Short mmCIF file of C-alpha atoms in Angstrom, two decimals:
data_model
loop_
_atom_site.label_atom_id
_atom_site.label_comp_id
_atom_site.label_asym_id
_atom_site.label_seq_id
_atom_site.Cartn_x
_atom_site.Cartn_y
_atom_site.Cartn_z
CA ALA A 260 0.14 -0.07 -0.77
CA GLN A 261 2.85 1.86 0.76
CA TYR A 262 4.34 1.99 -2.57
CA GLY A 263 1.79 0.84 -5.15
CA SER A 264 0.17 4.97 -6.13
CA CYS A 265 4.24 5.48 -6.94
CA SER A 266 3.45 8.63 -5.35
CA LEU A 267 7.34 8.70 -3.15
CA ARG A 268 8.94 9.38 -7.11
CA LYS A 269 8.42 8.56 -10.88
CA MET A 270 11.37 7.39 -12.67
CA GLY A 271 12.65 5.50 -15.87
CA ALA A 272 15.09 2.35 -16.36
CA MET A 273 17.95 4.25 -16.96
CA GLU A 274 17.64 7.03 -14.39
CA ALA A 275 16.91 4.79 -11.66
CA LEU A 276 20.17 3.13 -12.75
CA GLU A 277 21.93 6.64 -12.32
CA LEU A 278 20.80 6.87 -8.88
CA LEU A 279 22.52 3.49 -8.03
CA ASP A 280 25.75 5.42 -8.67
CA GLN A 281 25.63 7.86 -5.88
CA LEU A 282 24.88 4.02 -3.11
CA VAL A 283 27.01 2.70 -1.76
CA ASP A 284 26.17 -0.90 -1.26
CA GLU A 285 25.78 -2.20 2.32
CA SER A 286 26.63 -5.53 1.23
CA ASP A 287 30.17 -4.13 -1.25
CA PRO A 288 31.17 -0.76 0.21
CA ASP A 289 34.40 -0.94 -0.43
CA VAL A 290 33.40 -1.71 -4.60
CA ASP A 291 35.85 1.07 -6.52
CA PHE A 292 33.25 1.51 -9.94
CA PRO A 293 29.49 3.05 -9.78
CA ASN A 294 26.56 0.30 -8.63
CA SER A 295 26.13 0.81 -12.26
CA TYR A 296 28.56 -0.61 -13.74
CA HIS A 297 27.54 -4.24 -11.61
CA ALA A 298 24.00 -3.69 -13.27
CA TYR A 299 25.81 -3.52 -17.48
CA GLN A 300 28.35 -6.38 -16.40
CA THR A 301 25.41 -8.86 -14.42
CA ALA A 302 23.23 -7.99 -18.15
CA GLU A 303 26.06 -8.51 -20.64
CA GLY A 304 27.39 -11.76 -19.28
CA ILE A 305 23.87 -13.58 -18.73
CA ARG A 306 23.79 -12.40 -23.42
CA ARG A 307 26.91 -13.99 -23.96
CA ALA A 308 25.68 -16.82 -21.78
CA HIS A 309 22.24 -16.70 -23.11
CA PRO A 310 21.66 -14.72 -26.87
CA ASP A 311 18.58 -16.31 -27.87
CA LYS A 312 17.31 -14.74 -24.14
CA ASP A 313 17.54 -11.12 -24.55
CA TRP A 314 14.04 -10.69 -20.89
CA PHE A 315 17.38 -12.07 -19.50
CA HIS A 316 19.19 -9.84 -20.67
CA LEU A 317 16.55 -7.36 -19.31
CA VAL A 318 16.49 -8.88 -15.79
CA GLY A 319 20.37 -9.08 -15.37
CA LEU A 320 20.12 -4.73 -16.01
CA LEU A 321 17.57 -4.56 -13.77
CA HIS A 322 17.97 -7.27 -10.87
CA ASP A 323 18.94 -3.73 -8.59
CA LEU A 324 17.75 -1.42 -9.59
CA GLY A 325 15.35 -1.61 -6.21
CA LYS A 326 18.14 -1.03 -4.16
CA VAL A 327 16.99 2.98 -4.69
CA LEU A 328 14.58 2.92 -2.49
CA ALA A 329 17.72 2.80 0.20
CA LEU A 330 17.76 7.44 -1.33
CA PHE A 331 14.62 6.98 0.59
CA GLY A 332 15.36 6.51 3.65
CA GLU A 333 15.30 2.78 3.36
CA PRO A 334 17.21 -0.01 4.52
CA GLN A 335 18.86 -1.89 2.59
#
């Protein structure tokens, strides 16, 4: 009920990927590259392993987008 109305903020997937770069991920606090880089790495790895499953490439790209909620006060 709290998030169903999307009243907090509306954004596209690319904007959310860019916002990930403002976040220090608690699971990888010592990583020196942007969080969006991990999303692109994951998508590319899946594309190489499964070139015929374009839906899976997208899942790899989007898999961490929920972490942007930490920028709005939600716990990681």
